Structure formats: C-alpha cells, structure tokens
C-alpha atoms as a printed R data frame, in Angstrom:
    type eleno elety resid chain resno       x       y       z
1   ATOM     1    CA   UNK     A     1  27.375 -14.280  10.912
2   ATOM     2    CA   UNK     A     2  24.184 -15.632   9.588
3   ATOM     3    CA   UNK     A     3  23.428 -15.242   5.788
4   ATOM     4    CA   UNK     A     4  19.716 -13.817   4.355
5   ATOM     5    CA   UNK     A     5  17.316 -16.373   3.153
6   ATOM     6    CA   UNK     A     6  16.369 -14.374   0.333
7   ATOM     7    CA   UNK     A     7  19.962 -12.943  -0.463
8   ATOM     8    CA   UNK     A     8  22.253 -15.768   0.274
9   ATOM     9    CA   UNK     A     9  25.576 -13.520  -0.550
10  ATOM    10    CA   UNK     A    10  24.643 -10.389   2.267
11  ATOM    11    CA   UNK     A    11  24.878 -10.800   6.323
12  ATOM    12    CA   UNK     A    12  21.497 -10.959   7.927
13  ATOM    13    CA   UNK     A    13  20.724  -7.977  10.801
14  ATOM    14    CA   UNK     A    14  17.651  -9.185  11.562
15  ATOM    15    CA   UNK     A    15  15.516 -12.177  12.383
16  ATOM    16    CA   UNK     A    16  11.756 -12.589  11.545
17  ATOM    17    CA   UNK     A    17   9.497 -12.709  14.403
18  ATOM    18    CA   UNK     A    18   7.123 -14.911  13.132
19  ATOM    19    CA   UNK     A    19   9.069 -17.480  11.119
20  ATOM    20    CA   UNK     A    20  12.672 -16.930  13.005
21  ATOM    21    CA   UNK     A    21  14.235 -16.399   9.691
22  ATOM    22    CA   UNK     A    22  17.538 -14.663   9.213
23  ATOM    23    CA   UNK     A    23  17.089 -11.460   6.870
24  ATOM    24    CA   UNK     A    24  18.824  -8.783   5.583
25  ATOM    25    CA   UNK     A    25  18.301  -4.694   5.529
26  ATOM    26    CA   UNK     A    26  16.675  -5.382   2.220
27  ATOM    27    CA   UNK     A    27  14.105  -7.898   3.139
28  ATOM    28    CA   UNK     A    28  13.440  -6.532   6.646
29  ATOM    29    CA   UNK     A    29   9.861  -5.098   7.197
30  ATOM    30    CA   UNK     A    30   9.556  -3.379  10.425
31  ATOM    31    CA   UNK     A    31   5.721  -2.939  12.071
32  ATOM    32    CA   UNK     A    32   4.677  -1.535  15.295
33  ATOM    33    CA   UNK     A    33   3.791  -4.740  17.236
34  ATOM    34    CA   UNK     A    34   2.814  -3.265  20.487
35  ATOM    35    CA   UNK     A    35   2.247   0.259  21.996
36  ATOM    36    CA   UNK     A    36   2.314   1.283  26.096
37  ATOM    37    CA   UNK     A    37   2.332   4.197  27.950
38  ATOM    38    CA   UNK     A    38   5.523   5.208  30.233
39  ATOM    39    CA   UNK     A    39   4.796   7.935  31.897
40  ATOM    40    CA   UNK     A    40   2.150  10.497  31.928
41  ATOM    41    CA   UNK     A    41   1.992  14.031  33.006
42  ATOM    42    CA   UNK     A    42  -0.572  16.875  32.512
43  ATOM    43    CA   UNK     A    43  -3.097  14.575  30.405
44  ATOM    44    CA   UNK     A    44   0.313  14.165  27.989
45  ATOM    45    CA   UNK     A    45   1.516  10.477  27.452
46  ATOM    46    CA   UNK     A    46   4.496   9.103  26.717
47  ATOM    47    CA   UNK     A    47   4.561   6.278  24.710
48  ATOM    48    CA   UNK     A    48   6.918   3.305  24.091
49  ATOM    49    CA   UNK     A    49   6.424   1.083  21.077
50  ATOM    50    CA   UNK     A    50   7.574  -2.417  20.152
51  ATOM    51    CA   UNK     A    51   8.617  -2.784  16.848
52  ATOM    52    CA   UNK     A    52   8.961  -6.420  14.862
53  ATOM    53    CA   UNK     A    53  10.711  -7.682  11.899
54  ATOM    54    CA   UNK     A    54   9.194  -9.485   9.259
55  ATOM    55    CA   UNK     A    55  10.215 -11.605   6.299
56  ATOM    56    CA   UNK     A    56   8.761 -10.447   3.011
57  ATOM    57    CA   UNK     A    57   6.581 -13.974   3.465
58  ATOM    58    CA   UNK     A    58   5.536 -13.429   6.934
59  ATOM    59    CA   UNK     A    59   4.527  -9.366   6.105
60  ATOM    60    CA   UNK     A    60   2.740 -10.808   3.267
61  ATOM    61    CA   UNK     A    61   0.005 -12.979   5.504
62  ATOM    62    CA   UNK     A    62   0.284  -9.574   7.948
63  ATOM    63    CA   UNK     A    63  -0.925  -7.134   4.886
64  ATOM    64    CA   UNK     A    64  -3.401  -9.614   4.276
65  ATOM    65    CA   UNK     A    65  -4.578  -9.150   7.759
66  ATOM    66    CA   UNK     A    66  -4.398  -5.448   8.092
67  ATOM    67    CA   UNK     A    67  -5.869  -4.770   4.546
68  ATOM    68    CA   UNK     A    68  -2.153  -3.397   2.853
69  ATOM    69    CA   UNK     A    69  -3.145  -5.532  -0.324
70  ATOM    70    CA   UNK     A    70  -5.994  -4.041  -1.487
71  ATOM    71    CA   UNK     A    71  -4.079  -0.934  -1.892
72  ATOM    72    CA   UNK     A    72  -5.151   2.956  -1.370
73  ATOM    73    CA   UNK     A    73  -8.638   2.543  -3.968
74  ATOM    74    CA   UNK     A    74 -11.587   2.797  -1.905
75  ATOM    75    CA   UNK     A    75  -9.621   3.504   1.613
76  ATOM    76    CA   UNK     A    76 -12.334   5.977   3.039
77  ATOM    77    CA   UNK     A    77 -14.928   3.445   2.851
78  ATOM    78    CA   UNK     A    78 -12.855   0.135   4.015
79  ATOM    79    CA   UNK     A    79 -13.772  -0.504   8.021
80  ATOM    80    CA   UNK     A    80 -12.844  -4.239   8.773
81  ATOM    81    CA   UNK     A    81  -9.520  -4.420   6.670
82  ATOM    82    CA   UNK     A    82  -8.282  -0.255   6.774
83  ATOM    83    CA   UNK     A    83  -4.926   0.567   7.377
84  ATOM    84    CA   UNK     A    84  -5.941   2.898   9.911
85  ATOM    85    CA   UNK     A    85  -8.960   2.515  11.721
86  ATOM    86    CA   UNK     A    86  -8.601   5.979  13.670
87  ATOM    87    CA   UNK     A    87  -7.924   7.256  10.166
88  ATOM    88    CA   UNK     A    88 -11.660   6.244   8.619
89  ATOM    89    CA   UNK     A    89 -13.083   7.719  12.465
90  ATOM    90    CA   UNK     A    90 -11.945  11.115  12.286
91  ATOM    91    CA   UNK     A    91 -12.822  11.092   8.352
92  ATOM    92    CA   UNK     A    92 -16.074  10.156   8.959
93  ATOM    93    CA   UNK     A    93 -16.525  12.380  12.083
94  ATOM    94    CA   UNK     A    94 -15.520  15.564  10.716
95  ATOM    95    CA   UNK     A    95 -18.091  14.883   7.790
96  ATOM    96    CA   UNK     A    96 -20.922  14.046   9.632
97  ATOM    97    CA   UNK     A    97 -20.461  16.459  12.422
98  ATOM    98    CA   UNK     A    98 -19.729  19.179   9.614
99  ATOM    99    CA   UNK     A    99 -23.268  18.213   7.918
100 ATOM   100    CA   UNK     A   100 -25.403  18.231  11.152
101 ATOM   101    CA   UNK     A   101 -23.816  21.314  12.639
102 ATOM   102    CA   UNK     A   102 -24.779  23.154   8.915
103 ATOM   103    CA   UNK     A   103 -28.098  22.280   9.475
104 ATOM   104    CA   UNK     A   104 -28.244  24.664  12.618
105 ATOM   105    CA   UNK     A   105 -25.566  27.089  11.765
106 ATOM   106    CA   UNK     A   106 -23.798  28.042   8.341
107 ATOM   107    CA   UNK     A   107 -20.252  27.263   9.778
108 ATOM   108    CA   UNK     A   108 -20.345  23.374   9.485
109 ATOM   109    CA   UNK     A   109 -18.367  23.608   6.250
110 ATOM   110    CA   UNK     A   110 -15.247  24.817   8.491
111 ATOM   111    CA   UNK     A   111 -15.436  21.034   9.744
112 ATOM   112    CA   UNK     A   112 -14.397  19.913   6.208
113 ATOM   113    CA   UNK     A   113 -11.510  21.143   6.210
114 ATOM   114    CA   UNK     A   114 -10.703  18.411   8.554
115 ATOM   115    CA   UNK     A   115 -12.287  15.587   6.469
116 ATOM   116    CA   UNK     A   116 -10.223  16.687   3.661
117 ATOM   117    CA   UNK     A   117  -6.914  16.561   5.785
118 ATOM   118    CA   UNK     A   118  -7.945  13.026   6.583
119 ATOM   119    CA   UNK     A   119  -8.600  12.146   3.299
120 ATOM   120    CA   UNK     A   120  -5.456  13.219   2.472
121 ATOM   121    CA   UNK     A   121  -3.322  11.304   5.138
122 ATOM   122    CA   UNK     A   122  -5.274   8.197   4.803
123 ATOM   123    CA   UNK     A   123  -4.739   8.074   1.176
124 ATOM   124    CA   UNK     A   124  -1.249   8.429   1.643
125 ATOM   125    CA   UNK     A   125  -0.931   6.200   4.185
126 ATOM   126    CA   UNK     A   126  -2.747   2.984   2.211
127 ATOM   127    CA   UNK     A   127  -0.215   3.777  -0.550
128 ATOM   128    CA   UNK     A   128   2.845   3.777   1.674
129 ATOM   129    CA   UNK     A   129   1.777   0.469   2.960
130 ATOM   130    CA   UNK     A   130   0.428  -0.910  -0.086
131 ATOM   131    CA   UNK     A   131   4.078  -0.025  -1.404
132 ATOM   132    CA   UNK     A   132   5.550  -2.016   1.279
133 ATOM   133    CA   UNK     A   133   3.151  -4.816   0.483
134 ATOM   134    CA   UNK     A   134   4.334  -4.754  -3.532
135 ATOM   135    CA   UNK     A   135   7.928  -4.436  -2.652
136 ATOM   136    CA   UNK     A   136   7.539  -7.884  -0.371
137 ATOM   137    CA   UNK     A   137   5.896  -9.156  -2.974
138 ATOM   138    CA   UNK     A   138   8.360  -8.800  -5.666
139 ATOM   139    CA   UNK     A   139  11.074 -10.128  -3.455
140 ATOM   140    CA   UNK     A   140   9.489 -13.396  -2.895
141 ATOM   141    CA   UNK     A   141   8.364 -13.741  -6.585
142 ATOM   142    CA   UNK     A   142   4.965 -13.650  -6.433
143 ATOM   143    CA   UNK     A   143   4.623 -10.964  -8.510
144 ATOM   144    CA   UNK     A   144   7.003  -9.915 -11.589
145 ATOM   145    CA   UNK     A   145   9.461  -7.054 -11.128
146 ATOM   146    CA   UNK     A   146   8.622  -3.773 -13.030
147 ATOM   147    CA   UNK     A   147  11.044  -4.234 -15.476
148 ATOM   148    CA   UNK     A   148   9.914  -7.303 -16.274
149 ATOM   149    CA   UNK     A   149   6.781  -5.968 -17.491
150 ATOM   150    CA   UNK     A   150   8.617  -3.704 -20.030
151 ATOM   151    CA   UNK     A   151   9.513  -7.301 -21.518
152 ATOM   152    CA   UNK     A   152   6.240  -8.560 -21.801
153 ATOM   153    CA   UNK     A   153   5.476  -9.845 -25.193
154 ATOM   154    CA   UNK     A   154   4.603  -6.661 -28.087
155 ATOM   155    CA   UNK     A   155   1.226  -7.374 -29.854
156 ATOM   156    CA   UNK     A   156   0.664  -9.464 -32.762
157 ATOM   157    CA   UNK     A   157   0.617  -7.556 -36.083
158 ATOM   158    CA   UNK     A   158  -1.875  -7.509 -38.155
159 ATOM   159    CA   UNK     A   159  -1.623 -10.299 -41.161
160 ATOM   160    CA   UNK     A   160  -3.662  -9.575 -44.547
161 ATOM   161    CA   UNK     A   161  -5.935 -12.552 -44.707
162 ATOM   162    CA   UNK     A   162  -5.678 -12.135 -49.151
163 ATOM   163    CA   UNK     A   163  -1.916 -11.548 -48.939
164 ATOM   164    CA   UNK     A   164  -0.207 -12.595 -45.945
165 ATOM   165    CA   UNK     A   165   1.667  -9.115 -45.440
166 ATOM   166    CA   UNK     A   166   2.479  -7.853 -42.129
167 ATOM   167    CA   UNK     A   167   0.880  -4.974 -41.091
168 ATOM   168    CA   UNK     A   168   1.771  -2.834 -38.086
169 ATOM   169    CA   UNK     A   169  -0.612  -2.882 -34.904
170 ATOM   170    CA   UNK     A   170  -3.842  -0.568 -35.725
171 ATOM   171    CA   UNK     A   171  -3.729  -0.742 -39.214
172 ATOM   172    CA   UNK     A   172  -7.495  -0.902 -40.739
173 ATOM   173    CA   UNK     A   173  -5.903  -1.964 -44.657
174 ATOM   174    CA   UNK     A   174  -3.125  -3.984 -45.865
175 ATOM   175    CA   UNK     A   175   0.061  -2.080 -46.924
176 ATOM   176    CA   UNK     A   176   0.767  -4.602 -49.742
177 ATOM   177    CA   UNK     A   177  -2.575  -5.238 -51.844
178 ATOM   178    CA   UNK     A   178  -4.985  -2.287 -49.600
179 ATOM   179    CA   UNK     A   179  -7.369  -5.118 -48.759
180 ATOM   180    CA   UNK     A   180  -9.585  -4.070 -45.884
181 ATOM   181    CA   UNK     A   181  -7.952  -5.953 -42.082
C-alpha cells in the first residue's frame, strides 16, 4: 500500500484528482465536483453527485478559485468569488422583495425573516470552508500552526534610558531611579 505525501509513516486511502498524489484521511479534502439528476418524479429530483479528493496543495489553488480564502468577512456582499452563489441570491432576494412589497403593503418585513436565515447559513458556510482552507494550509506549511503562535517572541521590556533597569511591558517610570520611560 501506497504511503501519504504529507505523512510518510500512514497508508494513503485516497488519491488527488488533480495532482494524482497519494494521501491520507488527514490530508484528504473532499468537494462536490459534479452534480446530475437520476430520476425525477412529481417536479422532485433526485440527484447524484461526484465527489473529488484533493491534496491540501491542490484544494489550496481550488479555495483560491471558489473564494474559501478570504474567509466569512464580507460574505453577503462577495458575487464573483462567494462560496455560494445561490446563497448571496436568495439573501439578496428576500431583502429586496421584502422592501418593495413594504412599500405597497405593511407585511414586507415577514420577508426578512428569510434574509436573516440566509445570512445566517451563508455565514456559516464561508467559515466552514474557510476552516477547511486554514487547515490545508497549515498542513502544507504555509501558514504556522496555532500553537506556534503561542511561541511567538514576548515584547521587549522597557529599558530606563538614565539607568539601564528593566522595566516590565507598560510601565510609564523606571522601577530603579523613577525616571520618566
């Protein structure tokens, strides 16, 4: 059995569709690649999808493409590079609709209860995905792993320019001589 790229000691279960890369659960990301419909009966559809596995590299250029990266900031107004397309549609169509059909009757509101449900799910959907983009990230190295940011380097203290004492961060006078920092 094949080994993972990324994780040379665990068995790969997949391979990457893009870059035909052996990876393992870990490293997998899974997308809908394709969509038809089976069979339909009484205006209800049944649908088959086609899913594909990714490498973290490969799902990185596909969030690029789809929009995961820029995360779930500024979702509702994002048209070219959303996450969901139908998402931003409905949003926008309850709103609207709810604003014209207030105009003419006081009921319109009742349509905003809609908008807020898809404000809601889109929201939550750009930070699933935006998830999945970070998590790729981190496991090709592109971006540091959370705990490495705990490590980061503490401030400077402050150093008494008359004495040479070091003060802890924030302090406005030395704790040696009182000069002023």
């Amino acid at each position: 059995m094949s080994k993972c790229y990324i994780h040379p000691k665990k068995n790969s279960i997949h391979v990457c569709i893009e870059c035909s890369k052996s990876i393992c659960h870990e490293c997998t990301f899974q997308e809908v690649i394709a969509s038809r419909t089976i069979r339909t009966y009484r205006n209800q559809r049944d649908m088959e999808y086609d899913y594909g596995f990714y490498c973290p590299n490969c799902f990185i250029t596909r969030s690029k493409e789809k929009g995961y990266d820029k995360g779930p900031r500024g979702v509702y107004f994002r048209f070219n590079n959303s996450t969901t397309i139908l998402g931003n549609t409905i949003l926008w169509s309850f709103f609207i609709g709810g604003l014209i059909i207030n105009i003419f009757f006081p009921i319109g509101y009742i349509l905003w209860v809609g908008t807020v449900i898809s404000m809601i799910a889109l929201k939550l959907n750009a930070k699933k995905q935006y998830e999945r983009y970070l998590k790729a990230a981190e496991l090709t190295g592109k971006m540091p792993k959370k705990n490495e940011l705990s490590k980061a380097p503490k401030r400077l203290k402050s150093i008494c320019p008359s004495c040479g004492f070091e003060n802890p961060t924030g302090s406005k006078f030395c704790n040696e001589c009182g000069n002023l920092l």
